[in-house]
PDB file of C-alpha atoms in Angstrom:
ATOM      1  CA  MET A 119     104.482 168.733 142.529  1.00  0.00           C
ATOM      2  CA  SER A 120     105.034 165.692 144.718  1.00  0.00           C
ATOM      3  CA  ASP A 121     107.706 163.059 144.156  1.00  0.00           C
ATOM      4  CA  GLN A 122     106.524 159.777 142.701  1.00  0.00           C
ATOM      5  CA  GLU A 123     107.910 156.322 143.413  1.00  0.00           C
ATOM      6  CA  THR A 124     106.735 155.130 139.997  1.00  0.00           C
ATOM      7  CA  LEU A 125     107.094 157.010 136.717  1.00  0.00           C
ATOM      8  CA  LYS A 126     104.826 155.956 133.859  1.00  0.00           C
ATOM      9  CA  VAL A 127     106.388 156.514 130.432  1.00  0.00           C
ATOM     10  CA  THR A 128     104.446 156.004 127.200  1.00  0.00           C
ATOM     11  CA  LEU A 129     106.353 155.295 123.977  1.00  0.00           C
ATOM     12  CA  ILE A 130     104.710 155.871 120.608  1.00  0.00           C
ATOM     13  CA  GLN A 131     106.589 153.876 117.968  1.00  0.00           C
ATOM     14  CA  SER A 132     105.155 154.818 114.597  1.00  0.00           C
ATOM     15  CA  SER A 133     105.853 155.409 110.945  1.00  0.00           C
ATOM     16  CA  LEU A 134     105.853 159.061 109.849  1.00  0.00           C
ATOM     17  CA  TYR A 135     104.485 160.918 106.833  1.00  0.00           C
ATOM     18  CA  TRP A 136     107.274 162.442 104.762  1.00  0.00           C
ATOM     19  CA  HIS A 137     107.420 166.250 105.012  1.00  0.00           C
ATOM     20  CA  ASP A 138     103.736 166.484 106.013  1.00  0.00           C
ATOM     21  CA  ILE A 139     103.363 168.283 109.314  1.00  0.00           C
ATOM     22  CA  ASP A 140      99.569 168.290 109.327  1.00  0.00           C
ATOM     23  CA  ALA A 141      99.310 164.563 108.582  1.00  0.00           C
ATOM     24  CA  ASN A 142     101.810 163.629 111.276  1.00  0.00           C
ATOM     25  CA  LEU A 143     100.187 165.762 113.951  1.00  0.00           C
ATOM     26  CA  ALA A 144      96.756 164.337 113.142  1.00  0.00           C
ATOM     27  CA  MET A 145      98.076 160.760 113.165  1.00  0.00           C
ATOM     28  CA  LEU A 146     100.013 161.185 116.407  1.00  0.00           C
ATOM     29  CA  GLU A 147      97.077 162.893 118.102  1.00  0.00           C
ATOM     30  CA  GLU A 148      94.949 159.862 117.312  1.00  0.00           C
ATOM     31  CA  LYS A 149      97.614 157.576 118.761  1.00  0.00           C
ATOM     32  CA  ILE A 150      97.874 159.696 121.902  1.00  0.00           C
ATOM     33  CA  TRP A 151      94.156 159.224 122.518  1.00  0.00           C
ATOM     34  CA  GLN A 152      94.666 155.473 122.123  1.00  0.00           C
ATOM     35  CA  ILE A 153      96.941 155.376 125.195  1.00  0.00           C
ATOM     36  CA  GLY A 154      93.869 154.674 127.298  1.00  0.00           C
ATOM     37  CA  GLN A 155      95.420 155.221 130.721  1.00  0.00           C
ATOM     38  CA  GLU A 156      97.020 157.898 132.846  1.00  0.00           C
ATOM     39  CA  THR A 157     100.688 158.443 132.138  1.00  0.00           C
ATOM     40  CA  ASP A 158     103.388 160.873 133.228  1.00  0.00           C
ATOM     41  CA  LEU A 159     105.454 161.210 130.060  1.00  0.00           C
ATOM     42  CA  ILE A 160     104.592 160.692 126.381  1.00  0.00           C
ATOM     43  CA  VAL A 161     107.578 160.230 124.068  1.00  0.00           C
ATOM     44  CA  LEU A 162     107.502 160.911 120.320  1.00  0.00           C
ATOM     45  CA  PRO A 163     110.294 160.217 117.788  1.00  0.00           C
ATOM     46  CA  GLU A 164     112.960 162.569 116.493  1.00  0.00           C
ATOM     47  CA  MET A 165     111.508 165.052 113.952  1.00  0.00           C
ATOM     48  CA  PHE A 166     108.078 163.559 114.598  1.00  0.00           C
ATOM     49  CA  SER A 167     106.269 166.122 112.450  1.00  0.00           C
ATOM     50  CA  THR A 168     108.352 165.665 109.263  1.00  0.00           C
ATOM     51  CA  GLY A 169     110.648 162.645 109.428  1.00  0.00           C
ATOM     52  CA  PHE A 170     114.418 163.103 109.548  1.00  0.00           C
ATOM     53  CA  THR A 171     115.282 165.469 106.704  1.00  0.00           C
ATOM     54  CA  ASN A 172     117.673 168.169 105.553  1.00  0.00           C
ATOM     55  CA  ALA A 173     114.812 170.138 103.986  1.00  0.00           C
ATOM     56  CA  ALA A 174     114.889 172.390 107.018  1.00  0.00           C
ATOM     57  CA  PRO A 175     114.777 175.736 105.172  1.00  0.00           C
ATOM     58  CA  GLU A 176     111.346 174.771 103.820  1.00  0.00           C
ATOM     59  CA  LEU A 177     109.971 172.908 106.845  1.00  0.00           C
ATOM     60  CA  ALA A 178     111.403 174.749 109.863  1.00  0.00           C
ATOM     61  CA  GLU A 179     108.949 176.386 112.239  1.00  0.00           C
ATOM     62  CA  PRO A 180     109.517 179.216 114.704  1.00  0.00           C
ATOM     63  CA  MET A 181     108.752 178.633 118.333  1.00  0.00           C
ATOM     64  CA  ASN A 182     105.066 179.053 119.170  1.00  0.00           C
ATOM     65  CA  SER A 183     104.058 177.946 115.688  1.00  0.00           C
ATOM     66  CA  LYS A 184     101.923 174.935 114.645  1.00  0.00           C
ATOM     67  CA  THR A 185     103.964 172.039 116.072  1.00  0.00           C
ATOM     68  CA  PHE A 186     104.782 173.885 119.287  1.00  0.00           C
ATOM     69  CA  ARG A 187     101.133 174.781 119.888  1.00  0.00           C
ATOM     70  CA  TRP A 188     100.055 171.199 119.150  1.00  0.00           C
ATOM     71  CA  VAL A 189     102.520 169.760 121.678  1.00  0.00           C
ATOM     72  CA  LYS A 190     101.328 172.293 124.243  1.00  0.00           C
ATOM     73  CA  GLN A 191      97.713 171.267 123.645  1.00  0.00           C
ATOM     74  CA  MET A 192      98.530 167.545 123.907  1.00  0.00           C
ATOM     75  CA  ALA A 193     100.366 168.048 127.195  1.00  0.00           C
ATOM     76  CA  LYS A 194      97.489 170.019 128.674  1.00  0.00           C
ATOM     77  CA  GLN A 195      94.814 167.566 127.566  1.00  0.00           C
ATOM     78  CA  THR A 196      96.688 164.443 128.742  1.00  0.00           C
ATOM     79  CA  ASN A 197      98.084 166.038 131.916  1.00  0.00           C
ATOM     80  CA  ALA A 198     101.444 164.537 130.954  1.00  0.00           C
ATOM     81  CA  VAL A 199     104.759 165.831 129.680  1.00  0.00           C
ATOM     82  CA  VAL A 200     105.014 165.414 125.896  1.00  0.00           C
ATOM     83  CA  SER A 201     108.480 165.239 124.364  1.00  0.00           C
ATOM     84  CA  GLY A 202     110.023 164.741 120.918  1.00  0.00           C
ATOM     85  CA  SER A 203     112.057 166.785 118.459  1.00  0.00           C
ATOM     86  CA  PHE A 204     111.055 168.976 115.515  1.00  0.00           C
ATOM     87  CA  ILE A 205     112.736 171.343 113.062  1.00  0.00           C
ATOM     88  CA  ALA A 206     112.977 174.761 114.685  1.00  0.00           C
ATOM     89  CA  ARG A 207     113.989 178.098 113.251  1.00  0.00           C
ATOM     90  CA  ASP A 208     115.562 180.470 115.770  1.00  0.00           C
ATOM     91  CA  GLY A 209     116.660 183.685 114.120  1.00  0.00           C
ATOM     92  CA  LYS A 210     118.850 182.651 111.182  1.00  0.00           C
ATOM     93  CA  ASP A 211     119.685 179.273 112.689  1.00  0.00           C
ATOM     94  CA  LEU A 212     117.985 175.921 112.179  1.00  0.00           C
ATOM     95  CA  TYR A 213     117.907 173.339 114.965  1.00  0.00           C
ATOM     96  CA  ASN A 214     116.903 169.743 115.520  1.00  0.00           C
ATOM     97  CA  ARG A 215     115.157 170.797 118.728  1.00  0.00           C
ATOM     98  CA  LEU A 216     113.644 168.605 121.402  1.00  0.00           C
ATOM     99  CA  LEU A 217     110.638 170.009 123.239  1.00  0.00           C
ATOM    100  CA  TRP A 218     109.911 169.104 126.846  1.00  0.00           C
ATOM    101  CA  MET A 219     106.382 170.395 127.341  1.00  0.00           C
ATOM    102  CA  CYS A 220     104.662 170.268 130.733  1.00  0.00           C
ATOM    103  CA  PRO A 221     100.871 170.205 131.209  1.00  0.00           C
ATOM    104  CA  ASP A 222     100.856 173.751 132.581  1.00  0.00           C
ATOM    105  CA  GLY A 223     102.461 175.110 129.414  1.00  0.00           C
ATOM    106  CA  THR A 224     105.945 175.598 130.821  1.00  0.00           C
ATOM    107  CA  PHE A 225     108.609 174.008 128.671  1.00  0.00           C
ATOM    108  CA  ALA A 226     112.314 173.406 128.108  1.00  0.00           C
ATOM    109  CA  THR A 227     114.282 172.717 124.940  1.00  0.00           C
ATOM    110  CA  TYR A 228     117.379 170.766 123.960  1.00  0.00           C
ATOM    111  CA  ASP A 229     119.158 171.321 120.646  1.00  0.00           C
ATOM    112  CA  LYS A 230     120.871 168.224 119.239  1.00  0.00           C
ATOM    113  CA  LYS A 231     124.592 168.453 119.985  1.00  0.00           C
ATOM    114  CA  HIS A 232     125.974 165.760 117.679  1.00  0.00           C
ATOM    115  CA  LEU A 233     124.809 166.280 114.102  1.00  0.00           C
ATOM    116  CA  PHE A 234     124.952 163.269 111.779  1.00  0.00           C
ATOM    117  CA  ARG A 235     127.628 164.227 109.264  1.00  0.00           C
ATOM    118  CA  MET A 236     127.084 161.076 107.178  1.00  0.00           C
ATOM    119  CA  SER A 237     123.778 162.595 106.046  1.00  0.00           C
ATOM    120  CA  GLU A 238     125.184 166.160 106.056  1.00  0.00           C
ATOM    121  CA  GLU A 239     123.009 167.189 108.983  1.00  0.00           C
ATOM    122  CA  HIS A 240     125.917 169.302 110.233  1.00  0.00           C
ATOM    123  CA  ASP A 241     125.800 171.406 107.045  1.00  0.00           C
ATOM    124  CA  ILE A 242     122.157 172.360 107.555  1.00  0.00           C
ATOM    125  CA  TYR A 243     121.594 172.568 111.290  1.00  0.00           C
ATOM    126  CA  THR A 244     123.312 174.404 114.129  1.00  0.00           C
ATOM    127  CA  ALA A 245     124.635 172.196 116.921  1.00  0.00           C
ATOM    128  CA  GLY A 246     123.396 172.687 120.450  1.00  0.00           C
ATOM    129  CA  LYS A 247     125.854 173.579 123.184  1.00  0.00           C
ATOM    130  CA  GLU A 248     124.140 172.682 126.450  1.00  0.00           C
ATOM    131  CA  ARG A 249     122.757 169.475 127.854  1.00  0.00           C
ATOM    132  CA  LEU A 250     119.307 169.502 129.418  1.00  0.00           C
ATOM    133  CA  ILE A 251     118.318 167.818 132.662  1.00  0.00           C
ATOM    134  CA  VAL A 252     114.711 168.277 133.727  1.00  0.00           C
ATOM    135  CA  GLU A 253     112.881 167.272 136.883  1.00  0.00           C
ATOM    136  CA  TRP A 254     109.395 165.819 136.699  1.00  0.00           C
ATOM    137  CA  LYS A 255     107.486 164.384 139.654  1.00  0.00           C
ATOM    138  CA  GLY A 256     110.712 163.869 141.590  1.00  0.00           C
ATOM    139  CA  TRP A 257     112.526 162.169 138.707  1.00  0.00           C
ATOM    140  CA  LYS A 258     115.548 163.721 137.015  1.00  0.00           C
ATOM    141  CA  ILE A 259     115.587 163.062 133.283  1.00  0.00           C
ATOM    142  CA  CYS A 260     118.189 163.737 130.575  1.00  0.00           C
ATOM    143  CA  PRO A 261     116.624 163.820 127.067  1.00  0.00           C
ATOM    144  CA  LEU A 262     118.945 163.516 124.058  1.00  0.00           C
ATOM    145  CA  ILE A 263     118.589 162.937 120.313  1.00  0.00           C
ATOM    146  CA  CYS A 264     119.601 160.011 118.075  1.00  0.00           C
ATOM    147  CA  TYR A 265     123.313 160.383 117.071  1.00  0.00           C
ATOM    148  CA  ASP A 266     124.057 161.719 120.579  1.00  0.00           C
ATOM    149  CA  LEU A 267     123.838 158.052 121.609  1.00  0.00           C
ATOM    150  CA  ARG A 268     127.275 157.325 120.118  1.00  0.00           C
ATOM    151  CA  PHE A 269     129.044 159.796 122.420  1.00  0.00           C
ATOM    152  CA  PRO A 270     129.152 158.586 126.042  1.00  0.00           C
ATOM    153  CA  VAL A 271     130.903 161.661 127.427  1.00  0.00           C
ATOM    154  CA  TRP A 272     127.893 163.824 126.524  1.00  0.00           C
ATOM    155  CA  SER A 273     125.489 161.523 128.360  1.00  0.00           C
ATOM    156  CA  ARG A 274     127.702 160.788 131.355  1.00  0.00           C
ATOM    157  CA  ASN A 275     125.864 160.819 134.665  1.00  0.00           C
ATOM    158  CA  LEU A 276     128.194 163.361 136.188  1.00  0.00           C
ATOM    159  CA  THR A 277     128.996 163.075 139.873  1.00  0.00           C
ATOM    160  CA  GLN A 278     128.236 166.250 141.766  1.00  0.00           C
ATOM    161  CA  GLU A 279     130.141 167.680 144.733  1.00  0.00           C
ATOM    162  CA  ASP A 280     127.863 165.811 147.123  1.00  0.00           C
ATOM    163  CA  GLU A 281     128.557 162.543 145.255  1.00  0.00           C
ATOM    164  CA  SER A 282     125.021 162.303 143.893  1.00  0.00           C
ATOM    165  CA  LEU A 283     124.068 161.488 140.322  1.00  0.00           C
ATOM    166  CA  SER A 284     122.658 163.977 137.845  1.00  0.00           C
ATOM    167  CA  TYR A 285     119.723 161.979 136.495  1.00  0.00           C
ATOM    168  CA  ASP A 286     117.590 158.856 136.935  1.00  0.00           C
ATOM    169  CA  LEU A 287     116.424 158.366 133.354  1.00  0.00           C
ATOM    170  CA  LEU A 288     118.333 158.829 130.099  1.00  0.00           C
ATOM    171  CA  LEU A 289     116.013 159.284 127.128  1.00  0.00           C
ATOM    172  CA  TYR A 290     116.828 159.182 123.407  1.00  0.00           C
ATOM    173  CA  VAL A 291     114.395 160.064 120.611  1.00  0.00           C
ATOM    174  CA  ALA A 292     115.548 158.916 117.194  1.00  0.00           C
ATOM    175  CA  ASN A 293     115.212 158.186 113.504  1.00  0.00           C
ATOM    176  CA  TRP A 294     117.786 155.378 113.639  1.00  0.00           C
ATOM    177  CA  PRO A 295     118.026 153.338 110.390  1.00  0.00           C
ATOM    178  CA  ALA A 296     117.354 149.598 110.397  1.00  0.00           C
ATOM    179  CA  ALA A 297     120.790 148.941 108.922  1.00  0.00           C
ATOM    180  CA  ARG A 298     122.336 149.846 112.292  1.00  0.00           C
ATOM    181  CA  SER A 299     119.774 148.318 114.682  1.00  0.00           C
ATOM    182  CA  GLN A 300     122.357 146.208 116.478  1.00  0.00           C
ATOM    183  CA  VAL A 301     124.417 149.308 117.223  1.00  0.00           C
ATOM    184  CA  TRP A 302     121.295 151.062 118.548  1.00  0.00           C
ATOM    185  CA  ARG A 303     120.504 148.302 121.041  1.00  0.00           C
ATOM    186  CA  THR A 304     124.108 147.801 122.117  1.00  0.00           C
ATOM    187  CA  LEU A 305     124.694 151.472 122.849  1.00  0.00           C
ATOM    188  CA  LEU A 306     121.387 151.935 124.699  1.00  0.00           C
ATOM    189  CA  GLN A 307     122.291 149.022 126.977  1.00  0.00           C
ATOM    190  CA  ALA A 308     125.795 150.414 127.515  1.00  0.00           C
ATOM    191  CA  ARG A 309     124.462 153.857 128.439  1.00  0.00           C
ATOM    192  CA  ALA A 310     122.185 152.274 131.060  1.00  0.00           C
ATOM    193  CA  LEU A 311     124.985 150.212 132.569  1.00  0.00           C
ATOM    194  CA  GLU A 312     127.665 152.887 132.695  1.00  0.00           C
ATOM    195  CA  ASN A 313     125.335 155.563 134.070  1.00  0.00           C
ATOM    196  CA  LEU A 314     123.452 153.437 136.631  1.00  0.00           C
ATOM    197  CA  ALA A 315     120.183 154.762 135.231  1.00  0.00           C
ATOM    198  CA  TYR A 316     117.147 153.705 133.273  1.00  0.00           C
ATOM    199  CA  CYS A 317     117.728 154.221 129.548  1.00  0.00           C
ATOM    200  CA  ILE A 318     114.965 154.502 126.953  1.00  0.00           C
ATOM    201  CA  GLY A 319     115.403 154.724 123.202  1.00  0.00           C
ATOM    202  CA  LEU A 320     112.308 155.630 121.145  1.00  0.00           C
ATOM    203  CA  ASN A 321     112.713 155.116 117.393  1.00  0.00           C
ATOM    204  CA  ARG A 322     110.394 155.220 114.372  1.00  0.00           C
ATOM    205  CA  ILE A 323     109.377 152.535 111.882  1.00  0.00           C
ATOM    206  CA  GLY A 324     108.598 152.584 108.145  1.00  0.00           C
ATOM    207  CA  GLU A 325     110.467 154.096 105.205  1.00  0.00           C
ATOM    208  CA  ASP A 326     111.193 157.762 104.655  1.00  0.00           C
ATOM    209  CA  GLY A 327     111.258 159.836 101.471  1.00  0.00           C
ATOM    210  CA  ASN A 328     114.939 159.011 100.965  1.00  0.00           C
ATOM    211  CA  HIS A 329     114.076 155.269 100.905  1.00  0.00           C
ATOM    212  CA  ILE A 330     115.760 154.678 104.255  1.00  0.00           C
ATOM    213  CA  ALA A 331     114.116 151.909 106.273  1.00  0.00           C
ATOM    214  CA  TYR A 332     113.530 152.058 110.024  1.00  0.00           C
ATOM    215  CA  ASP A 333     112.611 149.035 112.120  1.00  0.00           C
ATOM    216  CA  GLY A 334     111.896 150.627 115.481  1.00  0.00           C
ATOM    217  CA  GLN A 335     113.525 148.408 118.091  1.00  0.00           C
ATOM    218  CA  SER A 336     112.571 150.976 120.736  1.00  0.00           C
ATOM    219  CA  THR A 337     113.753 149.533 124.024  1.00  0.00           C
ATOM    220  CA  VAL A 338     113.595 150.279 127.734  1.00  0.00           C
ATOM    221  CA  PHE A 339     116.614 149.151 129.766  1.00  0.00           C
ATOM    222  CA  ASN A 340     116.943 149.258 133.522  1.00  0.00           C
ATOM    223  CA  TYR A 341     120.052 150.298 135.476  1.00  0.00           C
ATOM    224  CA  LYS A 342     121.434 146.719 135.216  1.00  0.00           C
ATOM    225  CA  GLY A 343     121.121 146.662 131.440  1.00  0.00           C
ATOM    226  CA  GLU A 344     118.103 144.374 131.554  1.00  0.00           C
ATOM    227  CA  ILE A 345     115.262 144.829 129.066  1.00  0.00           C
ATOM    228  CA  ILE A 346     112.028 146.054 130.642  1.00  0.00           C
ATOM    229  CA  SER A 347     110.181 146.512 127.357  1.00  0.00           C
ATOM    230  CA  ASP A 348     111.024 145.778 123.728  1.00  0.00           C
ATOM    231  CA  LEU A 349     108.774 147.218 121.020  1.00  0.00           C
ATOM    232  CA  LEU A 350     110.502 145.251 118.215  1.00  0.00           C
ATOM    233  CA  ALA A 351     109.393 146.518 114.790  1.00  0.00           C
ATOM    234  CA  ASN A 352     105.732 146.984 115.692  1.00  0.00           C
ATOM    235  CA  ASP A 353     103.493 149.973 115.125  1.00  0.00           C
ATOM    236  CA  THR A 354     102.597 150.201 118.780  1.00  0.00           C
ATOM    237  CA  ILE A 355     101.996 152.231 121.921  1.00  0.00           C
ATOM    238  CA  VAL A 356     103.553 150.926 125.126  1.00  0.00           C
ATOM    239  CA  THR A 357     103.465 152.311 128.664  1.00  0.00           C
ATOM    240  CA  VAL A 358     106.144 151.198 131.129  1.00  0.00           C
ATOM    241  CA  GLU A 359     106.456 151.814 134.864  1.00  0.00           C
ATOM    242  CA  LEU A 360     109.857 152.696 136.312  1.00  0.00           C
ATOM    243  CA  SER A 361     110.597 152.243 140.020  1.00  0.00           C
ATOM    244  CA  LYS A 362     112.616 154.855 141.916  1.00  0.00           C
ATOM    245  CA  SER A 363     113.083 152.654 145.001  1.00  0.00           C
ATOM    246  CA  ALA A 364     114.492 149.778 142.922  1.00  0.00           C
ATOM    247  CA  LEU A 365     116.882 152.193 141.213  1.00  0.00           C
ATOM    248  CA  ASN A 366     118.082 153.671 144.508  1.00  0.00           C
ATOM    249  CA  GLU A 367     118.450 150.256 146.111  1.00  0.00           C
ATOM    250  CA  PHE A 368     120.718 149.092 143.290  1.00  0.00           C
ATOM    251  CA  ARG A 369     122.773 152.291 143.376  1.00  0.00           C
ATOM    252  CA  ASN A 370     123.290 151.839 147.116  1.00  0.00           C
ATOM    253  CA  LYS A 371     124.399 148.233 146.683  1.00  0.00           C
ATOM    254  CA  PHE A 372     126.592 148.914 143.644  1.00  0.00           C
ATOM    255  CA  PRO A 373     127.820 152.539 143.831  1.00  0.00           C
ATOM    256  CA  ALA A 374     130.326 152.296 140.981  1.00  0.00           C
ATOM    257  CA  TYR A 375     129.878 156.002 140.257  1.00  0.00           C
ATOM    258  CA  LEU A 376     131.836 156.808 143.420  1.00  0.00           C
ATOM    259  CA  ASP A 377     134.956 155.485 141.671  1.00  0.00           C
ATOM    260  CA  ALA A 378     134.397 157.406 138.442  1.00  0.00           C
ATOM    261  CA  ASP A 379     137.239 159.466 137.002  1.00  0.00           C
ATOM    262  CA  ALA A 380     136.876 163.170 137.640  1.00  0.00           C
ATOM    263  CA  PHE A 381     136.850 165.386 134.587  1.00  0.00           C
ATOM    264  CA  THR A 382     135.335 168.584 133.248  1.00  0.00           C
ATOM    265  CA  LEU A 383     133.070 168.447 130.216  1.00  0.00           C
ATOM    266  CA  GLY A 384     134.580 170.743 127.608  1.00  0.00           C
ATOM    267  CA  LYS A 385     133.021 172.419 124.603  1.00  0.00           C
TER     268      LYS A 385
END
């Protein structure tokens, strides 16, 4: 797989059917076929097949079940990575699990580390323990989930022994309520600035079964905290192009990461 100067990322900002896996997969499949161009990465919201819910005992799926197989099919047919989170059952544990599915059927997973205690997510789900960094077409990408956005240590672009950075793109999938939209935008911009990386937040719109409203505001920030794309509150599909050479040029001119405080990420 050759390195690419430009990475095309497609964001699907959509409402979701409450607790209806079949309806959501059918709706999102239709939207995927509306993309209408080649892309490298297709991003879906947090819990894209159900909406954000604590009804995990009833809705959780084992790996290689319906949602997993659907994501695998979409990745193969679009020749793009497809990523978003769903409710996974792994043994006796339930996870808010992000799938990173490649076109060839290989995949990686990330289990949400920070569980939203204000909705009692931490009482239902098991927290993940390891961060995921994947490489795709020469780009290093760190995908995280919703509430993780509030915790900058977890997303820190750690400096390696050779003084390189861990990732080029920080990606959040979310069901982030409209009541806290300003926080969402502010933190996404901060994560881009402090990590000298592109930062994308993909949220949903509409109202869920708990009468919580979501107004999207999915946004793509560059490494200088500038907005590349703003989806506002629209039901929309947007593809953005990210430039590796522009990113590297800025990092060379402004290598603030070389002065970062050394620390070890604890459990």
